[in-house]
């Protein structure tokens, strides 16, 4: 397996959203002395031409290969407009894109995908595709869309869980190199009448401050250049983070959590962010890679 530890892998399919992901990744690579690997899959094209078991005409494969190469050339050009010094490699494969991306994520620094696409990465935010990549990738996964506030803060969801800790590490790292402030957000929902009746446990008033303080302890000292704002609010975690995404240049979350961000294994919070955030979103597993 190729070592991609210093490489951001970007899914390319010819869509403008995929090219946005290339540009975003090129900025990351430029500042961090990383390289890019642009990948295009031809499998969804071929699967749409004929029914199962039917042969493909050789000229069909050739046309599809040429289209994939054209998409990759467009990606290389877009990366060059950001920083011509960034090292860019390309690869196209005749296999389903998700297994290939998951395999690459085992050593990649990050996987980056456009918020929507076509062809080789069509429907990347629909159904099981996005769930598979964001839930099971070994590396962080960035779902890229142009932010409403490019100079806004980096926002991170905090709940005290192990994956939240990984997300915090990644968020501090992003805020530091972006020279952006960091907003650490913990959201907790008030108990319903039914939940109170059955005695279900909920956070006490002081828990929000405690979770934020414990999660951030020692990190500010490691990143003295990052201004940190702590935000503890009552409300639905998806709604709170979606609201912040309108003012953020990047939102970072863990794959799953507890308390304020329950069900982070692509439950309602992460699904809402992947589908509706107004900024790029980075989903981080435990042991996030940092500079």
XYZ file of N, CA and C in Angstrom:
873
model
N 0.836 -1.188 0.000
C 0.000 0.000 0.000
C 0.879 1.250 0.000
N 0.580 2.177 -0.920
C 1.367 3.398 -1.051
C 1.207 4.274 0.187
N 2.316 4.830 0.657
C 2.280 5.716 1.820
C 1.853 7.102 1.365
N 0.700 7.556 1.853
C 0.159 8.864 1.490
C 0.118 9.785 2.704
N 1.002 9.568 3.665
C 0.951 10.301 4.923
C 1.035 11.807 4.744
N 1.757 12.248 3.726
C 1.902 13.682 3.463
C 1.102 14.116 2.241
N -0.002 13.410 1.998
C -0.799 13.655 0.803
C -2.270 13.843 1.146
N -2.884 14.834 0.517
C -4.335 15.000 0.562
C -4.902 14.374 -0.701
N -5.806 13.413 -0.541
C -6.439 12.743 -1.671
C -7.760 13.448 -1.975
N -7.945 13.844 -3.234
C -9.125 14.605 -3.625
C -9.901 13.850 -4.702
N -11.198 13.660 -4.482
C -12.057 13.048 -5.485
C -12.398 14.053 -6.566
N -12.143 13.691 -7.831
C -12.353 14.593 -8.968
C -13.300 13.938 -9.959
N -14.356 14.669 -10.364
C -15.322 14.107 -11.299
C -15.761 15.096 -12.373
N -15.093 16.235 -12.464
C -15.454 17.218 -13.474
C -16.461 18.249 -13.013
N -17.066 18.059 -11.844
C -18.027 19.033 -11.338
C -17.298 20.237 -10.748
N -17.988 21.362 -10.682
C -17.402 22.559 -10.089
C -17.149 22.355 -8.606
N -18.026 21.578 -7.961
C -17.836 21.309 -6.531
C -16.549 20.532 -6.281
N -16.246 19.587 -7.153
C -15.001 18.830 -7.010
C -13.792 19.740 -7.228
N -13.897 20.659 -8.175
C -12.800 21.596 -8.404
C -12.633 22.543 -7.214
N -13.744 22.883 -6.555
C -13.647 23.668 -5.316
C -12.872 22.887 -4.262
N -13.115 21.571 -4.191
C -12.383 20.731 -3.245
C -10.899 20.693 -3.587
N -10.572 20.684 -4.883
C -9.173 20.725 -5.301
C -8.532 22.036 -4.853
N -9.222 23.164 -5.076
C -8.666 24.465 -4.692
C -8.469 24.552 -3.183
N -9.454 24.109 -2.430
C -9.358 24.121 -0.964
C -8.183 23.263 -0.501
N -8.044 22.093 -1.096
C -6.964 21.179 -0.721
C -5.606 21.737 -1.120
N -5.541 22.439 -2.245
C -4.277 23.045 -2.670
C -3.825 24.108 -1.686
N -4.769 24.857 -1.124
C -4.410 25.851 -0.106
C -3.863 25.157 1.136
N -4.519 24.070 1.545
C -4.029 23.302 2.689
C -2.625 22.772 2.410
N -2.440 22.187 1.235
C -1.154 21.588 0.887
C -0.059 22.636 0.800
N -0.387 23.802 0.258
C 0.608 24.860 0.099
C 1.160 25.316 1.443
N 0.290 25.497 2.405
C 0.720 26.001 3.713
C 1.421 24.941 4.543
N 1.146 23.674 4.270
C 1.655 22.602 5.111
C 2.731 21.760 4.433
N 3.146 22.187 3.240
C 4.163 21.439 2.488
C 3.719 20.002 2.240
N 2.471 19.841 1.817
C 1.912 18.543 1.481
C 1.756 18.432 -0.035
N 1.454 17.231 -0.504
C 1.181 17.011 -1.916
C -0.279 16.629 -2.106
N -0.734 16.664 -3.351
C -2.100 16.286 -3.693
C -2.093 15.045 -4.582
N -3.093 14.192 -4.374
C -3.358 13.089 -5.280
C -4.806 13.217 -5.729
N -5.027 13.520 -7.002
C -6.364 13.666 -7.553
C -6.795 12.319 -8.138
N -7.971 11.858 -7.724
C -8.440 10.529 -8.112
C -9.792 10.641 -8.795
N -9.928 9.966 -9.930
C -11.209 9.891 -10.629
C -11.544 8.437 -10.896
N -12.789 8.077 -10.617
C -13.246 6.708 -10.853
C -14.134 6.671 -12.082
N -13.890 5.723 -12.988
C -14.714 5.575 -14.189
C -15.843 4.574 -13.993
N -15.850 3.852 -12.872
C -16.806 2.761 -12.683
C -18.263 3.202 -12.775
N -18.679 4.321 -12.145
C -20.090 4.703 -12.259
C -20.510 5.000 -13.693
N -19.578 5.503 -14.522
C -19.908 5.741 -15.922
C -20.219 4.425 -16.624
N -19.323 3.458 -16.490
C -19.497 2.196 -17.202
C -20.715 1.439 -16.717
N -21.019 1.522 -15.428
C -22.167 0.785 -14.897
C -23.477 1.336 -15.418
N -23.455 2.573 -15.899
C -24.688 3.167 -16.391
C -24.956 2.920 -17.859
N -23.977 2.379 -18.603
C -24.159 2.194 -20.032
C -24.948 0.935 -20.368
N -24.689 -0.148 -19.672
C -25.282 -1.431 -20.025
C -25.798 -2.121 -18.768
N -26.621 -3.120 -19.002
C -27.129 -3.887 -17.891
C -26.083 -4.844 -17.364
N -26.346 -5.495 -16.233
C -25.388 -6.432 -15.642
C -25.042 -7.560 -16.608
N -23.766 -7.872 -16.706
C -23.319 -8.990 -17.511
C -23.170 -8.707 -18.986
N -23.588 -7.534 -19.455
C -23.473 -7.210 -20.870
C -22.071 -6.680 -21.167
N -21.528 -7.011 -22.336
C -20.164 -6.579 -22.665
C -20.108 -5.094 -22.978
N -18.938 -4.500 -22.743
C -18.693 -3.104 -23.071
C -17.935 -3.035 -24.394
N -18.279 -2.074 -25.227
C -17.524 -1.840 -26.449
C -16.209 -1.170 -26.104
N -15.115 -1.551 -26.757
C -13.806 -0.947 -26.450
C -13.814 0.567 -26.583
N -14.563 1.087 -27.580
C -14.569 2.537 -27.765
C -15.249 3.263 -26.611
N -16.169 2.567 -25.923
C -16.807 3.168 -24.750
C -15.780 3.360 -23.641
N -14.980 2.336 -23.384
C -13.928 2.457 -22.374
C -12.974 3.589 -22.732
N -12.618 3.697 -23.997
C -11.670 4.728 -24.409
C -12.242 6.120 -24.186
N -13.507 6.305 -24.523
C -14.138 7.612 -24.318
C -14.204 7.965 -22.832
N -14.540 6.971 -22.022
C -14.631 7.211 -20.581
C -13.256 7.524 -19.997
N -12.247 6.789 -20.440
C -10.889 7.060 -19.969
C -10.453 8.462 -20.354
N -10.764 8.874 -21.563
C -10.401 10.219 -21.999
C -11.121 11.284 -21.171
N -12.391 11.016 -20.840
C -13.151 11.951 -20.012
C -12.536 12.057 -18.620
N -12.154 10.906 -18.043
C -11.531 10.921 -16.726
C -10.214 11.685 -16.750
N -9.428 11.479 -17.788
C -8.163 12.200 -17.906
C -8.402 13.706 -18.039
N -9.447 14.083 -18.771
C -9.768 15.512 -18.921
C -10.156 16.116 -17.572
N -10.937 15.375 -16.786
C -11.312 15.851 -15.453
C -10.073 16.034 -14.575
N -9.163 15.104 -14.668
C -7.938 15.195 -13.870
C -7.075 16.364 -14.331
N -7.004 16.607 -15.642
C -6.243 17.763 -16.130
C -6.855 19.066 -15.616
N -8.190 19.133 -15.606
C -8.856 20.323 -15.056
C -8.499 20.503 -13.585
N -8.432 19.395 -12.856
C -8.071 19.467 -11.444
C -6.647 19.948 -11.248
N -5.729 19.436 -12.051
C -4.335 19.884 -11.962
C -4.235 21.376 -12.258
N -4.991 21.821 -13.258
C -4.967 23.253 -13.598
C -5.499 24.091 -12.442
N -6.619 23.643 -11.822
C -7.189 24.415 -10.710
C -6.205 24.484 -9.547
N -5.538 23.383 -9.244
C -4.550 23.394 -8.164
C -3.423 24.373 -8.480
N -3.008 24.417 -9.761
C -1.931 25.313 -10.158
C -2.281 26.779 -10.026
N -3.565 27.119 -10.116
C -3.962 28.516 -9.934
C -3.845 28.942 -8.474
N -3.840 27.985 -7.561
C -3.684 28.289 -6.133
C -2.203 28.392 -5.786
N -1.427 27.405 -6.177
C 0.009 27.406 -5.934
C 0.674 26.455 -6.938
N 1.352 27.005 -7.926
C 1.984 26.145 -8.940
C 3.104 25.277 -8.384
N 3.545 25.562 -7.155
C 4.628 24.780 -6.567
C 4.132 23.522 -5.844
N 2.839 23.402 -5.636
C 2.302 22.227 -4.969
C 2.438 21.006 -5.877
N 2.974 19.918 -5.322
C 3.123 18.680 -6.077
C 1.758 18.019 -6.256
N 1.401 17.724 -7.514
C 0.098 17.127 -7.819
C 0.293 15.875 -8.659
N -0.255 14.748 -8.163
C -0.286 13.516 -8.931
C -1.742 13.161 -9.237
N -1.942 12.302 -10.244
C -3.292 11.934 -10.627
C -3.409 10.415 -10.761
N -4.644 9.935 -10.604
C -4.929 8.510 -10.765
C -6.389 8.338 -11.136
N -6.662 7.518 -12.162
C -8.050 7.147 -12.409
C -8.151 5.634 -12.413
N -9.273 5.142 -11.894
C -9.434 3.707 -11.693
C -10.791 3.247 -12.214
N -10.854 2.004 -12.656
C -12.122 1.397 -13.076
C -12.631 0.515 -11.938
N -13.002 1.145 -10.869
C -13.553 0.429 -9.717
C -14.406 1.398 -8.928
N -15.313 0.908 -8.089
C -16.153 1.816 -7.301
C -15.293 2.764 -6.475
N -15.667 4.045 -6.409
C -14.813 5.031 -5.746
C -14.713 4.863 -4.235
N -15.785 4.412 -3.588
C -15.769 4.376 -2.127
C -14.729 3.411 -1.582
N -14.692 2.148 -2.013
C -13.639 1.260 -1.503
C -12.239 1.794 -1.774
N -12.048 2.410 -2.923
C -10.726 2.942 -3.245
C -10.353 4.085 -2.303
N -11.289 4.984 -2.044
C -11.020 6.093 -1.129
C -10.760 5.592 0.284
N -11.532 4.615 0.723
C -11.334 4.080 2.064
C -9.970 3.406 2.190
N -9.542 2.722 1.143
C -8.219 2.099 1.164
C -7.136 3.176 1.243
N -7.273 4.228 0.460
C -6.288 5.310 0.476
C -6.267 6.030 1.823
N -7.421 6.103 2.480
C -7.501 6.825 3.749
C -6.673 6.181 4.849
N -6.268 4.939 4.654
C -5.474 4.259 5.679
C -4.118 4.922 5.882
N -3.603 5.573 4.841
C -2.316 6.267 4.980
C -2.389 7.734 4.585
N -3.501 8.186 3.994
C -3.602 9.572 3.535
C -3.686 10.549 4.697
N -3.197 11.746 4.476
C -3.328 12.818 5.471
C -4.795 13.215 5.616
N -5.509 13.247 4.481
C -6.911 13.653 4.485
C -7.540 13.237 3.162
N -8.859 12.971 3.189
C -9.650 12.792 1.982
C -10.517 14.033 1.828
N -10.542 14.629 0.637
C -11.349 15.827 0.394
C -12.296 15.580 -0.768
N -13.561 15.950 -0.570
C -14.600 15.735 -1.570
C -15.448 16.980 -1.698
N -15.960 17.221 -2.912
C -16.890 18.323 -3.099
C -18.218 18.031 -2.430
N -18.970 19.094 -2.147
C -20.241 18.932 -1.453
C -21.258 18.164 -2.285
N -21.108 18.170 -3.597
C -21.924 17.346 -4.489
C -21.128 17.167 -5.759
N -21.537 16.245 -6.580
C -20.735 15.986 -7.766
C -21.494 15.228 -8.808
N -20.750 14.634 -9.742
C -21.350 13.849 -10.807
C -20.336 12.791 -11.204
N -20.748 11.895 -12.051
C -19.809 10.919 -12.598
C -19.176 10.072 -11.520
N -17.833 10.086 -11.471
C -17.083 9.207 -10.598
C -17.388 9.394 -9.134
N -17.877 10.567 -8.728
C -18.210 10.770 -7.326
C -19.610 11.368 -7.200
N -20.528 10.937 -8.054
C -21.879 11.483 -8.030
C -22.578 11.103 -6.729
N -23.429 12.010 -6.246
C -24.188 11.740 -5.034
C -23.335 11.550 -3.809
N -22.167 12.204 -3.749
C -21.241 11.943 -2.648
C -21.837 12.313 -1.297
N -22.883 13.139 -1.289
C -23.504 13.494 -0.018
C -24.871 12.837 0.140
N -25.170 11.847 -0.644
C -26.477 11.227 -0.587
C -26.365 9.781 -0.130
N -27.223 9.414 0.812
C -27.331 8.030 1.214
C -26.057 7.445 1.776
N -25.784 6.191 1.398
C -24.716 5.418 2.019
C -23.318 5.874 1.614
N -23.197 6.606 0.493
C -21.860 6.976 0.027
C -21.143 7.869 1.021
N -21.781 8.984 1.373
C -21.159 9.890 2.331
C -20.984 9.224 3.684
N -21.975 8.420 4.093
C -21.875 7.730 5.370
C -20.664 6.802 5.406
N -20.426 6.096 4.299
C -19.308 5.152 4.247
C -17.979 5.867 4.374
N -17.803 6.957 3.625
C -16.523 7.662 3.654
C -16.308 8.337 5.005
N -17.283 9.124 5.446
C -17.108 9.870 6.690
C -17.085 8.965 7.914
N -17.824 7.857 7.876
C -17.882 6.969 9.036
C -16.678 6.049 9.142
N -16.164 5.605 8.000
C -15.197 4.520 8.021
C -13.803 4.900 7.552
N -13.614 6.080 7.003
C -12.269 6.476 6.581
C -11.347 6.558 7.783
N -10.124 6.129 7.603
C -9.147 6.181 8.686
C -8.595 7.583 8.895
N -8.612 8.387 7.852
C -8.107 9.757 7.923
C -9.268 10.728 8.103
N -8.978 11.982 8.433
C -10.033 12.995 8.397
C -10.627 13.109 6.989
N -11.905 13.456 6.934
C -12.601 13.633 5.651
C -13.145 15.051 5.600
N -12.790 15.790 4.536
C -13.280 17.153 4.343
C -14.355 17.150 3.267
N -15.530 17.661 3.606
C -16.588 17.893 2.629
C -16.577 19.391 2.358
N -16.230 19.758 1.114
C -15.882 21.151 0.808
C -17.015 21.856 0.079
N -17.346 23.013 0.566
C -18.199 23.973 -0.141
C -17.662 25.355 0.174
N -17.906 26.312 -0.699
C -17.395 27.657 -0.472
C -18.079 28.278 0.741
N -17.312 28.742 1.736
C -17.917 29.301 2.948
C -18.552 30.661 2.693
N -19.641 30.950 3.417
C -20.236 32.281 3.349
C -19.312 33.328 3.958
N -18.483 32.901 4.918
C -17.590 33.821 5.625
C -16.167 33.281 5.565
N -15.442 33.549 4.457
C -14.099 32.986 4.291
C -13.111 33.389 5.376
N -13.331 34.559 5.998
C -12.422 35.024 7.046
C -13.009 34.794 8.437
N -13.996 33.910 8.554
C -14.614 33.623 9.835
C -13.745 32.707 10.685
N -14.239 32.319 11.845
C -13.467 31.454 12.742
C -13.515 29.997 12.306
N -12.654 29.191 12.898
C -12.771 27.743 12.840
C -13.654 27.341 14.015
N -14.680 26.547 13.753
C -15.635 26.143 14.778
C -15.515 24.645 15.004
N -15.503 24.232 16.279
C -15.376 22.807 16.594
C -16.441 22.400 17.601
N -17.070 21.250 17.362
C -18.029 20.697 18.302
C -17.322 19.960 19.421
N -17.696 20.271 20.665
C -17.020 19.721 21.848
C -18.045 19.028 22.733
N -17.741 17.784 23.155
C -18.624 17.102 24.096
C -17.873 16.263 25.116
N -16.535 16.291 25.099
C -15.747 15.553 26.067
C -15.442 14.123 25.671
N -15.944 13.656 24.524
C -15.687 12.291 24.088
C -14.302 12.178 23.451
N -13.881 10.938 23.183
C -12.566 10.707 22.587
C -12.477 11.301 21.184
N -13.539 11.133 20.402
C -13.506 11.699 19.052
C -13.585 13.222 19.085
N -14.249 13.761 20.107
C -14.267 15.215 20.269
C -12.862 15.731 20.557
N -12.093 14.978 21.329
C -10.703 15.349 21.602
C -9.892 15.376 20.313
N -10.089 14.379 19.452
C -9.398 14.355 18.167
C -9.808 15.540 17.303
N -11.099 15.862 17.332
C -11.575 17.005 16.561
C -10.955 18.309 17.060
N -10.816 18.423 18.393
C -10.185 19.620 18.954
C -8.742 19.770 18.492
N -8.005 18.673 18.496
C -6.615 18.719 18.030
C -6.554 19.225 16.596
N -7.409 18.673 15.749
C -7.429 19.088 14.350
C -7.863 20.535 14.206
N -8.843 20.955 15.008
C -9.355 22.316 14.903
C -8.309 23.345 15.347
N -7.592 23.062 16.439
C -6.515 23.965 16.858
C -5.461 24.079 15.768
N -5.122 22.946 15.177
C -4.125 22.927 14.115
C -4.580 23.771 12.929
N -5.855 23.609 12.530
C -6.390 24.383 11.413
C -6.414 25.873 11.740
N -6.865 26.209 12.941
C -6.943 27.614 13.327
C -5.564 28.259 13.356
N -4.566 27.506 13.816
C -3.211 28.046 13.918
C -2.652 28.405 12.552
N -2.702 27.464 11.601
C -2.094 27.769 10.309
C -2.945 28.746 9.505
N -4.263 28.799 9.760
C -5.129 29.759 9.072
C -5.080 31.147 9.717
N -4.406 31.229 10.898
C -4.375 32.479 11.664
C -5.799 32.977 11.933
N -6.631 32.039 12.345
C -8.045 32.324 12.598
C -8.374 32.040 14.055
N -9.358 32.727 14.618
C -9.810 32.385 15.968
C -10.529 31.047 15.962
N -10.583 30.419 17.130
C -11.244 29.127 17.291
C -12.446 29.292 18.213
N -13.587 28.773 17.785
C -14.795 28.777 18.612
C -15.119 27.338 18.995
N -15.037 27.028 20.290
C -15.349 25.692 20.803
C -16.794 25.700 21.302
N -17.647 24.883 20.664
C -19.085 24.929 20.921
C -19.553 23.632 21.572
N -20.267 23.789 22.686
C -20.948 22.646 23.305
C -22.419 22.978 23.389
N -23.255 22.082 22.809
C -24.702 22.301 22.823
C -25.375 21.157 23.546
N -26.320 21.486 24.421
C -27.085 20.475 25.138
C -28.557 20.789 25.057
N -29.348 19.763 24.805
C -30.792 19.949 24.704
C -31.454 19.801 26.061
N -32.438 20.657 26.327
C -33.192 20.561 27.575
C -34.033 19.288 27.562
N -34.231 18.640 28.733
C -35.025 17.411 28.768
C -36.492 17.679 28.455
N -37.105 16.740 27.740
C -38.543 16.846 27.484
C -39.313 16.421 28.733
N -40.618 16.703 28.743
C -41.451 16.310 29.879
C -41.414 14.796 30.051
N -41.447 14.067 28.944
C -41.408 12.604 29.016
C -40.098 12.116 29.610
N -38.977 12.724 29.200
C -37.681 12.291 29.703
C -37.540 12.582 31.195
N -38.091 13.715 31.623
C -38.059 14.033 33.050
C -38.869 13.002 33.827
N -40.002 12.593 33.258
C -40.879 11.652 33.927
C -40.251 10.292 34.148
N -39.380 9.872 33.211
C -38.749 8.557 33.358
C -37.390 8.651 34.030
N -37.015 9.869 34.438
C -35.780 10.025 35.184
C -34.523 9.939 34.350
N -34.591 10.248 33.057
C -33.410 10.170 32.200
C -32.410 11.254 32.582
N -31.136 10.889 32.640
C -30.099 11.831 33.074
C -29.835 12.890 32.014
N -29.644 14.119 32.454
C -29.274 15.218 31.574
C -28.187 16.049 32.237
N -27.539 16.866 31.457
C -26.472 17.695 31.987
C -27.019 18.695 33.001
N -26.260 18.918 34.042
C -26.598 19.926 35.027
C -26.043 21.269 34.561
N -26.486 22.378 35.140
C -26.064 23.691 34.672
C -24.555 23.868 34.597
N -23.811 23.300 35.550
C -22.369 23.496 35.543
C -21.616 22.568 34.613
N -22.316 21.583 34.030
C -21.632 20.596 33.192
C -21.064 21.203 31.923
N -21.777 22.158 31.350
C -21.318 22.759 30.097
C -19.960 23.414 30.293
N -19.845 24.237 31.336
C -18.578 24.910 31.601
C -17.481 23.900 31.931
N -17.849 22.842 32.682
C -16.852 21.829 33.044
C -16.337 21.096 31.809
N -17.239 20.679 30.935
C -16.836 19.941 29.742
C -15.938 20.803 28.858
N -16.300 22.058 28.681
C -15.474 22.943 27.861
C -14.111 23.160 28.503
N -14.097 23.381 29.827
C -12.829 23.635 30.520
C -11.919 22.415 30.467
N -12.475 21.236 30.742
C -11.663 20.011 30.726
C -11.162 19.693 29.323
N -12.007 19.916 28.319
C -11.613 19.602 26.946
C -10.515 20.525 26.444
N -10.560 21.778 26.877
C -9.609 22.773 26.383
C -8.357 22.873 27.248
N -8.360 22.209 28.387
C -7.236 22.326 29.323
C -5.917 21.982 28.646
N -4.968 22.890 28.731
C -3.630 22.679 28.202
C -3.469 22.968 26.724
N -4.564 23.026 25.987
C -4.446 23.200 24.542
C -4.106 24.634 24.169
N -4.645 25.589 24.900
C -4.340 26.987 24.602
C -2.849 27.263 24.766
N -2.224 26.598 25.758
C -0.794 26.783 25.972
C 0.016 26.217 24.804
N -0.488 25.151 24.201
C 0.206 24.558 23.055
C 0.023 25.369 21.785
N -1.018 26.181 21.755
C -1.290 27.031 20.584
C -1.500 28.475 21.058
N -0.428 29.135 21.504
C -0.577 30.489 22.042
C -1.019 31.508 20.996
N -0.893 31.155 19.721
C -1.284 32.079 18.656
C -2.768 32.010 18.328
N -3.508 31.079 18.953
C -4.916 30.893 18.638
C -5.789 31.501 19.732
N -6.632 32.448 19.364
C -7.613 33.012 20.283
C -8.816 32.076 20.351
N -9.200 31.680 21.568
C -10.257 30.691 21.756
C -11.467 31.335 22.417
N -12.631 31.089 21.836
C -13.902 31.498 22.419
C -14.687 30.258 22.803
N -15.148 30.203 24.056
C -15.950 29.077 24.525
C -17.425 29.440 24.427
N -18.202 28.546 23.814
C -19.630 28.792 23.661
C -20.391 27.570 24.164
N -21.151 27.756 25.243
C -22.012 26.713 25.768
C -23.453 27.174 25.677
N -24.266 26.435 24.935
C -25.638 26.871 24.700
C -26.595 25.704 24.877
N -27.846 26.037 25.111
C -28.910 25.043 25.134
C -29.570 25.049 23.771
N -29.673 23.880 23.172
C -30.294 23.803 21.856
C -29.927 22.517 21.161
N -30.533 22.309 20.016
C -30.247 21.127 19.214
C -28.855 21.234 18.617
N -27.983 20.255 18.862
C -26.629 20.321 18.313
C -26.572 20.557 16.812
N -27.398 19.866 15.991
C -27.340 20.164 14.553
C -27.673 21.621 14.240
N -28.709 22.140 14.885
C -29.112 23.518 14.613
C -28.046 24.512 15.059
N -27.435 24.242 16.215
C -26.416 25.152 16.733
C -25.208 25.202 15.799
N -24.717 24.039 15.394
C -23.547 24.013 14.519
C -23.868 24.509 13.121
N -25.064 24.233 12.624
C -25.445 24.767 11.320
C -25.492 26.286 11.345
N -25.980 26.829 12.444
C -25.995 28.285 12.580
C -24.577 28.845 12.576
N -23.673 28.202 13.294
C -22.282 28.658 13.318
C -21.608 28.494 11.958
N -22.030 27.490 11.182
C -21.394 27.280 9.874
C -21.616 28.452 8.941
N -22.654 29.227 9.192
C -22.914 30.409 8.362
C -21.901 31.506 8.624
N -21.224 31.405 9.779
C -20.237 32.439 10.153
C -18.821 31.894 10.197
N -18.629 30.635 9.846
C -17.325 29.976 9.987
C -16.660 29.772 8.634
N -15.326 29.732 8.650
C -14.615 29.318 7.445
C -14.421 27.810 7.414
N -14.627 27.156 8.576
C -14.486 25.706 8.659
C -15.154 25.220 9.931
N -15.855 24.076 9.840
C -16.423 23.418 11.013
C -15.770 22.043 11.141
N -15.344 21.703 12.357
C -14.673 20.423 12.614
C -15.476 19.655 13.649
N -15.761 18.376 13.361
C -16.498 17.526 14.300
C -15.866 16.144 14.331
N -16.131 15.416 15.416
C -15.715 14.028 15.499
C -16.715 13.128 14.804
N -16.329 11.878 14.570
C -17.226 10.955 13.877
C -18.434 10.590 14.725
N -18.264 10.579 16.027
C -19.382 10.285 16.915
C -19.037 10.855 18.283
N -20.059 11.017 19.115
C -19.794 11.638 20.408
C -20.794 11.214 21.449
N -20.904 12.035 22.484
C -21.833 11.751 23.562
C -22.357 13.086 24.068
N -23.326 13.049 24.925
C -23.833 14.280 25.525
C -24.323 15.246 24.473
N -23.642 16.412 24.396
C -24.080 17.465 23.500
C -24.050 17.084 22.044
N -23.262 16.071 21.675
C -23.202 15.652 20.280
C -23.403 14.144 20.178
N -24.510 13.666 20.740
C -24.816 12.246 20.687
C -25.018 11.792 19.249
N -24.736 10.520 19.006
C -25.004 9.946 17.694
C -24.115 10.483 16.594
N -22.843 10.813 16.919
C -21.990 11.404 15.905
C -21.537 10.414 14.849
N -21.929 9.126 14.954
C -21.617 8.192 13.884
C -22.591 8.475 12.745
N -22.436 9.672 12.174
C -23.292 10.158 11.109
C -24.759 10.040 11.483
N -25.091 10.462 12.696
C -26.473 10.613 13.095
C -26.992 11.953 12.615
N -27.946 12.510 13.320
C -28.607 13.720 12.850
C -27.657 14.910 12.764
N -26.707 15.026 13.716
C -25.810 16.182 13.703
C -24.898 16.159 12.495
N -24.169 15.083 12.318
C -23.220 15.027 11.217
C -23.913 14.993 9.865
N -25.037 14.291 9.766
C -25.775 14.282 8.506
C -26.246 15.688 8.148
N -26.737 16.420 9.151
C -27.178 17.790 8.892
C -26.032 18.653 8.400
N -24.873 18.503 9.030
C -23.719 19.295 8.612
C -23.275 18.927 7.208
N -23.198 17.631 6.912
C -22.754 17.207 5.589
C -23.683 17.704 4.491
N -24.965 17.721 4.766
C -25.927 18.132 3.757
C -26.133 19.638 3.690
N -26.073 20.319 4.828
C -26.582 21.683 4.859
C -25.624 22.747 5.377
N -24.437 22.377 5.849
C -23.509 23.394 6.366
C -23.168 24.405 5.271
N -22.973 25.635 5.672
C -22.615 26.689 4.718
C -21.118 26.946 4.698
N -20.347 25.986 5.170
C -18.889 26.075 5.158
C -18.334 24.679 4.935
N -17.042 24.554 4.639
C -16.443 23.219 4.622
C -16.564 22.553 5.993
N -16.693 21.235 5.981
C -16.791 20.452 7.215
C -15.709 19.379 7.192
N -14.963 19.256 8.281
C -13.981 18.188 8.418
C -14.460 17.234 9.510
N -14.605 15.966 9.149
C -15.003 14.930 10.092
C -13.751 14.157 10.490
N -13.504 14.068 11.801
C -12.243 13.522 12.315
C -12.510 12.300 13.171
N -11.733 11.265 12.926
C -11.756 10.089 13.794
C -10.736 10.299 14.921
N -10.632 9.358 15.823
C -9.628 9.445 16.880
C -8.235 9.421 16.263
N -7.268 9.973 17.027
C -5.895 10.081 16.577
C -5.803 10.877 15.294
N -6.386 12.087 15.295
C -6.309 12.934 14.110
C -4.875 13.278 13.807
N -4.550 13.349 12.527
C -3.207 13.729 12.120
C -3.053 15.229 12.248
N -1.942 15.666 12.808
C -1.675 17.079 12.934
C -0.285 17.359 12.457
N 0.002 18.659 12.237
C 1.322 19.032 11.743
C 2.365 18.923 12.839
